Coordinates of C-alpha atoms and ligand atoms in Angstrom, one line a residue:
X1 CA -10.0 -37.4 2.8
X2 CA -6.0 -36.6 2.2
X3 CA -4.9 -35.6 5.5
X4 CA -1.4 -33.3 4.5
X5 CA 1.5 -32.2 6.4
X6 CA 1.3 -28.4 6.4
X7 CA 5.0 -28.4 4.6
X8 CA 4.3 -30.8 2.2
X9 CA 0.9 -28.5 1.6
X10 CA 3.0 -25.6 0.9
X11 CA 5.3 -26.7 -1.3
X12 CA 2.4 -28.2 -3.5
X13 CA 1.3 -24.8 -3.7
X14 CA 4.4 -23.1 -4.0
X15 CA 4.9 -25.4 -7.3
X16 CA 1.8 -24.4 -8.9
X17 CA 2.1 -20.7 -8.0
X18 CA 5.3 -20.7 -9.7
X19 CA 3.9 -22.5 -12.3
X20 CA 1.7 -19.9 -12.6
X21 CA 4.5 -17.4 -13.6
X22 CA 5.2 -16.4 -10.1
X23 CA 8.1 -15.2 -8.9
X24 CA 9.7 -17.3 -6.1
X25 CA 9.5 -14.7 -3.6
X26 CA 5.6 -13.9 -4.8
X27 CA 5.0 -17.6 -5.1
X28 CA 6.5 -18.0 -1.5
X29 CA 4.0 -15.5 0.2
X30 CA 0.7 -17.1 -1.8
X31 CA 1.5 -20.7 -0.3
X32 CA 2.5 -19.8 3.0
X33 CA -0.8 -17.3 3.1
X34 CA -2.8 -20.7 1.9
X35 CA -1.7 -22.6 4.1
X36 CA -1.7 -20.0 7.2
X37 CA -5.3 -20.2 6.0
X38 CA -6.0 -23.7 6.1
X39 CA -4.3 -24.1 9.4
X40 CA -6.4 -21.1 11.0
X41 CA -9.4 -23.4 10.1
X42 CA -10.9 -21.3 6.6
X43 CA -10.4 -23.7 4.2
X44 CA -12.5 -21.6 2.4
X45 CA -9.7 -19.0 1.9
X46 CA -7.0 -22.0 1.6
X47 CA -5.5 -23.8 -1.0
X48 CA -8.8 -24.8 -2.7
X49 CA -8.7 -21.3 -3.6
X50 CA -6.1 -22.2 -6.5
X51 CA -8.5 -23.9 -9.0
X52 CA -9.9 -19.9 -8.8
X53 CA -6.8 -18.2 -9.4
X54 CA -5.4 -21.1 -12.2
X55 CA -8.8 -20.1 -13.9
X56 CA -8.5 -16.5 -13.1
X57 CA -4.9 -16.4 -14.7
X58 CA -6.0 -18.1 -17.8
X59 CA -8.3 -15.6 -18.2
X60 CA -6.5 -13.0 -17.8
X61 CA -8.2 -11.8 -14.5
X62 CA -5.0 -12.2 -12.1
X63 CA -1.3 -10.7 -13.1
X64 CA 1.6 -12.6 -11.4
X65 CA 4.1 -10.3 -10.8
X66 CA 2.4 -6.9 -11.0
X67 CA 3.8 -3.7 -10.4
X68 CA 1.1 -2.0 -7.9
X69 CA 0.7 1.9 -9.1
X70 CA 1.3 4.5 -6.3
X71 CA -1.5 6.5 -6.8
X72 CA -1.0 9.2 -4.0
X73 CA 1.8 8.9 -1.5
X74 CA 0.6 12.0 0.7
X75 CA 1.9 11.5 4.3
X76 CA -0.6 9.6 6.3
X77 CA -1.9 8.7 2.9
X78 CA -1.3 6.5 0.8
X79 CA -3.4 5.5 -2.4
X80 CA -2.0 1.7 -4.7
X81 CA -3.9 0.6 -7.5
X82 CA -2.7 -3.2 -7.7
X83 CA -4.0 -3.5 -11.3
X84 CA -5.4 -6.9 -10.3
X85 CA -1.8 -8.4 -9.4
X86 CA -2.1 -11.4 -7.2
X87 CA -3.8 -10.7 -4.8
X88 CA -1.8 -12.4 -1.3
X89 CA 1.1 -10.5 -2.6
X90 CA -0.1 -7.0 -4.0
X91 CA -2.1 -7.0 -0.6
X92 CA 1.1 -7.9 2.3
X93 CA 3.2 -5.5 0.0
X94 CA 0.6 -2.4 0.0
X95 CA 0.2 -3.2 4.2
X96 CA 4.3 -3.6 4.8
X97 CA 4.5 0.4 3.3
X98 CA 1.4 1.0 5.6
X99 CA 3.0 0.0 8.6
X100 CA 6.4 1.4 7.4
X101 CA 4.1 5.0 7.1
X102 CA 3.0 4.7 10.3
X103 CA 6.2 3.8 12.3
X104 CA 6.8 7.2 10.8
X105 CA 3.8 9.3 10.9
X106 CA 1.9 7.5 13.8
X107 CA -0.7 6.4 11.7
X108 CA -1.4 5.5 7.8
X109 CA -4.7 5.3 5.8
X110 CA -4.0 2.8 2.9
X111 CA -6.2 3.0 0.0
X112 CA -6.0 -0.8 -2.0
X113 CA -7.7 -0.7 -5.1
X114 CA -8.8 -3.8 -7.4
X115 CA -6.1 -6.6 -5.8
X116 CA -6.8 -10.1 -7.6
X117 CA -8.4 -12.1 -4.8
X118 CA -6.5 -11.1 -1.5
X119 CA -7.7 -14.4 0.7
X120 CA -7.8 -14.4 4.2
X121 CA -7.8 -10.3 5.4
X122 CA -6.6 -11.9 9.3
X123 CA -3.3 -12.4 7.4
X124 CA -2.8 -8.7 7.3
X125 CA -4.0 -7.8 10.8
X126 CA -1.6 -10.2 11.8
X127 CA 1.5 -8.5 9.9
X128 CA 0.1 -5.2 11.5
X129 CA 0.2 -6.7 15.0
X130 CA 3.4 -7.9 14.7
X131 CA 4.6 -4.5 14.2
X132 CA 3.1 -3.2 17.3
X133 CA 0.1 -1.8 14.7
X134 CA -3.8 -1.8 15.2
X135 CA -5.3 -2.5 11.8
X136 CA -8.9 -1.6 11.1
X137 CA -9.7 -2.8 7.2
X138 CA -13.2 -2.7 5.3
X139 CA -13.1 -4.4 2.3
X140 CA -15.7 -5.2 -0.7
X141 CA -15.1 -7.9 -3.8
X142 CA -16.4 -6.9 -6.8
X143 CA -16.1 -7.7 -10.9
X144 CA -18.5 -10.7 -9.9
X145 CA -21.9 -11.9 -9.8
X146 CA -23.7 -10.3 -6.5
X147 CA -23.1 -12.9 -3.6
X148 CA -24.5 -10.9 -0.7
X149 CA -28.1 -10.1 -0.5
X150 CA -28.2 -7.1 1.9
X151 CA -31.2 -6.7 4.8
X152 CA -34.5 -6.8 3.3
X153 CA -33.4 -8.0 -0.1
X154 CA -34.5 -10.9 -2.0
X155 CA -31.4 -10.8 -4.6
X156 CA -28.0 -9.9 -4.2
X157 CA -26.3 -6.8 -4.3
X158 CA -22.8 -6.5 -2.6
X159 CA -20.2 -8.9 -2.4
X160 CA -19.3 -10.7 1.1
X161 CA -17.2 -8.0 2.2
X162 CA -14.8 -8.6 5.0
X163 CA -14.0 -6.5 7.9
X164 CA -10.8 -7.1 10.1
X165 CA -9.8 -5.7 13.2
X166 CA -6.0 -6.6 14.7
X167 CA -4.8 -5.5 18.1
X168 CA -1.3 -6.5 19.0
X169 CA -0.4 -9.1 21.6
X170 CA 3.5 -9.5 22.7
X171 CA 4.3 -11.5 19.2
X172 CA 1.4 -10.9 17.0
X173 CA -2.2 -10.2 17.4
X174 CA -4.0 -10.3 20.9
X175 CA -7.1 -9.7 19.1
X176 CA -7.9 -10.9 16.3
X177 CA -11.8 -10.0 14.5
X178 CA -11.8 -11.2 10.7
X179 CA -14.9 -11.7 9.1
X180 CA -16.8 -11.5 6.2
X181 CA -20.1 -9.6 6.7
X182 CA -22.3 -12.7 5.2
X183 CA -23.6 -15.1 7.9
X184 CA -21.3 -17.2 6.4
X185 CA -18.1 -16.6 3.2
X186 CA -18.8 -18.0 0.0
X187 CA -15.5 -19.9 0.0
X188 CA -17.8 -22.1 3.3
X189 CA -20.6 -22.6 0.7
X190 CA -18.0 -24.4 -1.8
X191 CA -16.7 -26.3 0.6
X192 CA -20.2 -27.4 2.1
X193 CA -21.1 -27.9 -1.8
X194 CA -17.7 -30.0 -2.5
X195 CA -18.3 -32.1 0.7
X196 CA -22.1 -32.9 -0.2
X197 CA -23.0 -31.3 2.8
X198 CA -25.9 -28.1 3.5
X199 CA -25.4 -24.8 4.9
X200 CA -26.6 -23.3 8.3
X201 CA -29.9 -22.1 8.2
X202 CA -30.3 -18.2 7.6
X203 CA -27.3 -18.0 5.2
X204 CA -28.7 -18.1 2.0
X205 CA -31.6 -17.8 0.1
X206 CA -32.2 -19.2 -3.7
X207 CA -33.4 -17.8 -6.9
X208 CA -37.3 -16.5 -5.6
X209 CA -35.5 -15.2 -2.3
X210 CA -36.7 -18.0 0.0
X211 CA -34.3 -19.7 2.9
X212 CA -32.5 -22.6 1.9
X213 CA -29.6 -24.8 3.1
X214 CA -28.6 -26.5 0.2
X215 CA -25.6 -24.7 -1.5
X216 CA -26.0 -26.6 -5.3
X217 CA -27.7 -23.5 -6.7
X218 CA -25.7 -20.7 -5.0
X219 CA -22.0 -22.6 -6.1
X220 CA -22.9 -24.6 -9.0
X221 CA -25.5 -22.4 -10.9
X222 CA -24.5 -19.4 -9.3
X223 CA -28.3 -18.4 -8.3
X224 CA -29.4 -16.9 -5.0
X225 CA -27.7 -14.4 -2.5
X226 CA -25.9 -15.2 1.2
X227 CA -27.5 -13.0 4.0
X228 CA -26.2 -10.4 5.3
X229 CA -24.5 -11.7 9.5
X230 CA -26.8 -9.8 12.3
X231 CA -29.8 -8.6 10.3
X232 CA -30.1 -4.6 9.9
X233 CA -26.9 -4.6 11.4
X234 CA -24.8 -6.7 9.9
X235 CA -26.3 -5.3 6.2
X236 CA -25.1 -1.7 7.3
X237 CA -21.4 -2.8 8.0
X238 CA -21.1 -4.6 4.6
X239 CA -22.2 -1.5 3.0
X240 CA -20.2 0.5 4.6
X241 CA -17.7 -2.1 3.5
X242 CA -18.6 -1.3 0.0
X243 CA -18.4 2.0 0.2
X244 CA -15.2 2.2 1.8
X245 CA -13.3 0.4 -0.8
X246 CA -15.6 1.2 -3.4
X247 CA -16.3 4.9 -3.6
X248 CA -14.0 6.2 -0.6
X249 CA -10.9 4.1 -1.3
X250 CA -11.0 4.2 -5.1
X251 CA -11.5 0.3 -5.6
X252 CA -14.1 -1.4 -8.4
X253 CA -17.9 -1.0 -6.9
X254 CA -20.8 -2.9 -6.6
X255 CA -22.3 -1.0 -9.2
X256 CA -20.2 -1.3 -11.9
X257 CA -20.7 -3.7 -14.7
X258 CA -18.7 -6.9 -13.5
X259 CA -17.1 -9.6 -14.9
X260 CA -15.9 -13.0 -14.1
X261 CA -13.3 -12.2 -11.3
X262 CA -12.4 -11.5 -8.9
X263 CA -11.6 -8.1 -7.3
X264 CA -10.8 -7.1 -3.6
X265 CA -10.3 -3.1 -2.5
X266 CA -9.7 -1.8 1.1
X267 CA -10.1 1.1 3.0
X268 CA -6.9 0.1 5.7
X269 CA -6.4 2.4 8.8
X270 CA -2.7 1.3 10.6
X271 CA -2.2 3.4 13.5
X272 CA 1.5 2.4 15.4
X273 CA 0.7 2.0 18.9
X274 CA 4.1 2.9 20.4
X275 CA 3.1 6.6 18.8
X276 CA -0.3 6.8 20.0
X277 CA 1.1 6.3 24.1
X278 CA 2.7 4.2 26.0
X279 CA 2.4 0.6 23.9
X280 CA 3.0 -1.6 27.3
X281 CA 0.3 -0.1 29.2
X282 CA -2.0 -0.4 26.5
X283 CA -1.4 -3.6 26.0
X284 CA -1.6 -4.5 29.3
X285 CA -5.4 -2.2 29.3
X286 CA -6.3 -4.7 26.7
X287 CA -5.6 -8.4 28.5
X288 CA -7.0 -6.7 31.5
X289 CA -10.4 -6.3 29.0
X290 CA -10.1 -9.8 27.6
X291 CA -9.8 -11.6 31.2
X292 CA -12.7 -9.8 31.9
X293 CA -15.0 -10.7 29.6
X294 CA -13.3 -14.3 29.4
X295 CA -14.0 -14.7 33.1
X296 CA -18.3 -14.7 32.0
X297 CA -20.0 -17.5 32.8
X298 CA -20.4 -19.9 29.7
X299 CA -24.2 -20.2 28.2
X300 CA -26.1 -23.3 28.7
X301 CA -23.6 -26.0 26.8
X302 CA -20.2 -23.5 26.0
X303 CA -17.5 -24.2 28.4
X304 CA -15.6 -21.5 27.6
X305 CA -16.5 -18.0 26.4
X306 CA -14.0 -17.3 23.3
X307 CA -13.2 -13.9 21.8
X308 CA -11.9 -13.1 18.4
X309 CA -8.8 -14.8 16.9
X310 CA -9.1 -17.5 19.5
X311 CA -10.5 -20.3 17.7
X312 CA -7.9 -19.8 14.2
X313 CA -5.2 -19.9 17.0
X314 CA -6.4 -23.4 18.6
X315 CA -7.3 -24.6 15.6
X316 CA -3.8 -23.7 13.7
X317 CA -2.2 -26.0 17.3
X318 CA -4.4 -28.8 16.3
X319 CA -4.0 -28.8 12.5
X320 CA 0.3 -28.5 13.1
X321 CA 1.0 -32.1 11.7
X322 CA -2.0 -32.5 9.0
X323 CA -4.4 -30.7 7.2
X324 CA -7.5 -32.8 5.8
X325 CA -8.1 -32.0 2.7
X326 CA -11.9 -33.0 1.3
X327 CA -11.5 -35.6 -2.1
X328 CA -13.1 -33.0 -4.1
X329 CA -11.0 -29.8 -3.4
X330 CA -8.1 -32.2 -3.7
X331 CA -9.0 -33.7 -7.7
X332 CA -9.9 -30.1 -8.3
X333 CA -6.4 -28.9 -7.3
X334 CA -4.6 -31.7 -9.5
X335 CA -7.1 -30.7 -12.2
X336 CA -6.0 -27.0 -12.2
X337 CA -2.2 -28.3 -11.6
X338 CA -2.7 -30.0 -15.1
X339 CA -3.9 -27.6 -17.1
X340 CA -0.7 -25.7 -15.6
X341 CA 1.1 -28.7 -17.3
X342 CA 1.9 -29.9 -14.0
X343 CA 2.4 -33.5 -14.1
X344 CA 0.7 -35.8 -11.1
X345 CA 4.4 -37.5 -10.6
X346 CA 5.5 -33.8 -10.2
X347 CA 2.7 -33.2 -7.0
X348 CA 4.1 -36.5 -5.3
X349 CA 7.4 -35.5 -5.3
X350 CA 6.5 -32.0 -3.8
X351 CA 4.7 -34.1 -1.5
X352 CA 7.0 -36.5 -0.3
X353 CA 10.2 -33.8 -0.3
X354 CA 8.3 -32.1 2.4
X355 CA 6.7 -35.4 4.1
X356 CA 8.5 -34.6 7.2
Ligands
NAD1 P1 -15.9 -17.0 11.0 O1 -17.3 -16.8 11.1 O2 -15.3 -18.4 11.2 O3 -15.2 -16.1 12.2 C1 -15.5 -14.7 12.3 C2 -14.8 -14.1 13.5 O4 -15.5 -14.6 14.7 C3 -13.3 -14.5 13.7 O5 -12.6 -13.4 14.1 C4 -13.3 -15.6 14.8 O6 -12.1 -15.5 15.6 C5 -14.5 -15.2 15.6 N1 -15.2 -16.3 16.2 C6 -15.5 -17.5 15.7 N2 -16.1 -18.3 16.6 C7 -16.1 -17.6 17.7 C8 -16.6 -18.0 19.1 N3 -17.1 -19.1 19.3 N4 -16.4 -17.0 20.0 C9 -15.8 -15.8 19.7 N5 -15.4 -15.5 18.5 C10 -15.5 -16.4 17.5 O7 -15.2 -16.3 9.7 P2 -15.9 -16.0 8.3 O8 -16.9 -14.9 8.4 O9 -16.5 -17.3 7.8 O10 -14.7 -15.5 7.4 C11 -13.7 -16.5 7.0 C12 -12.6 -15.8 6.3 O11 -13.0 -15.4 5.0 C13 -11.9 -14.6 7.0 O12 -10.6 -14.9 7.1 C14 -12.2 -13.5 6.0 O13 -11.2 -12.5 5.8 C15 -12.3 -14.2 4.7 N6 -13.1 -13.5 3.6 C16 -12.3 -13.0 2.6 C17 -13.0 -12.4 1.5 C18 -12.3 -11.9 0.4 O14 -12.9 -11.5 -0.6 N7 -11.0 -11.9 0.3 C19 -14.4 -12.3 1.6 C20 -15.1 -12.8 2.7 C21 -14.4 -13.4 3.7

């Protein structure tokens, strides 16, 4: 298993990006979202994402460079119809006016629609945070096959729609909730499917609706659904994901007839903190909460009770000077270089520029 300096990473990805057709400032924020991805620990929203968006591109699913449509631009509202422009980009750009609205108006409902796959939604909780904003997102994926079987169902319906909460710390989040609403994201199936390895029991079920582990089926024949996280309850926040940024926000539903892509859409509420009171005391109100419910006993066998954002933020310390990189993600990013026309002595030298 390649184990890869997080540098050496990015500019591997930055090379195929701009390969791609991206502009180097568009190219810039997909590698260093990647990366912030793989170092956070969700290698499923990391650079093995790339094979998707090389295929993606050449079918003309993803737009490099898009211009995002303003569909309203109301005050507290604001309404972008990315036009499925990539994805890491369209997304930070839509959130940066989001927080610029509500440094102004105290608060900003952003309406994303149809963003080529947007990757890790933590990335833009964290941009919130660091400008003093909380950031509340619901999010669906659509213009694919059903991967998310909700309570009660034997087939798929919805997609794994994430939700994200950010509160800000002194330099960034202090809280930090990103999740998607399947017991597990379908990005952790492909990796358990590239590794050889099974998934957690409860996460998915196969073609007649019964539990299985193993994720050949759901990745490689693209049969069976991921459960919903948390039964009943769980099911209901990914619909209400759906219909967030599905009917509410304007995005592509579950119910329309998809294609082969990839789609995200969010409902995004930004509220400024420093408008809503006074931002030091609040934030202060909020360690106070987290020391509290840190300072629980652990269960049988957990030394320390964790609470959201906590393990990305350990894991990113630990993954600072390599990220392992499993054989198969790593031929099937070379594979998707090459159809690119990127040549292997071109990957080494991206490599060993940025070995350091
Ligand atoms: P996960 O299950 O690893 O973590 C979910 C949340 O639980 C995180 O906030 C994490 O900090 C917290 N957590 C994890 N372990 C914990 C512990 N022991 N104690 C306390 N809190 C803990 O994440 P996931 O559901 O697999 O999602 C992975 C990523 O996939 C997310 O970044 C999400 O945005 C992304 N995603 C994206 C899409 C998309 O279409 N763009 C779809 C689904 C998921």
């Amino acid at each position: 298993m390649p184990t890869i300096r997080p540098a050496a990473l990015r500019a591997v990805t930055e090379l195929i990006a701009r390969r791609m057709g991206s502009t180097e400032a568009e190219a810039s924020e997909v590698a260093d979202h990647l990366v912030r991805a793989n170092l956070a620990g969700h290698d499923s929203h990391g650079v093995g994402m790339l094979p998707t968006y090389v295929r993606l591109l050449q079918s003309d699913l993803l737009v490099p460079n898009q211009t995002a449509e303003t569909v309203l631009d109301a005050g507290a509202l604001l309404v972008v119809d990315a036009r499925r422009g990539y994805g890491q980009r369209m997304a930070a750009d839509a959130v940066r006016r989001a927080i610029a609205r509500a440094g102004e108006m105290g608060a900003c409902v952003l309406a994303l629609r149809n963003a080529a796959h947007v990757g890790r939604i933590g990335t833009y909780g964290e941009l919130a945070a660091k400008a003093g904003c909380v950031f509340v997102a619901f999010v669906n994926v659509s213009d694919h096959a059903p991967a998310q079987a909700t309570f009660g169902a034997a087939e798929g319906r919805l997609g794994t729609n994430p939700f994200c909460v950010a509160v800000p710390g002194s330099d960034g989040p202090s809280l930090l909730l990103d999740m998607a609403t399947t017991t597990i994201a379908a990005g952790k199936a492909r990796v358990a499917y590239n590794k050889g390895t099974s998934v957690p029991e409860g996460a998915l079920i196969d073609a007649d609706g019964k539990p299985t582990t193993d994720p050949t089926g759901f990745i490689r024949d693209r049969l069976g659904a991921l459960l919903a996280f948390g039964r009943h309850k769980g099911s209901g926040l990914a619909v209400m994901c759906e219909i967030m940024a599905g009917a509410v926000a304007g995005g592509m539903r579950a119910d329309e007839p998809y294609g082969d892509g990839v789609l995200n859409s969010m409902l995004a509420i930004v509220i400024d903190l420093s408008k809503l009171g006074d931002a030091a005391a609040i934030r202060g109100d909020v360690e106070a909460t987290k020391a509290f419910i840190k300072s629980a006993r652990g269960a049988p066998g957990v030394e320390e009770v964790l609470l959201p954002g906590e393990p990305e933020r350990r894991s990113a310390d630990r993954r600072a000077d390599g990220i392992d990189v499993d054989p198969t993600t790593w031929a099937d990013i070379c594979a998707a270089a090459a159809k690119l026309g990127i040549t292997a002595a071109e990957i080494d030298q991206a490599l060993g520029a940025n070995a350091g």
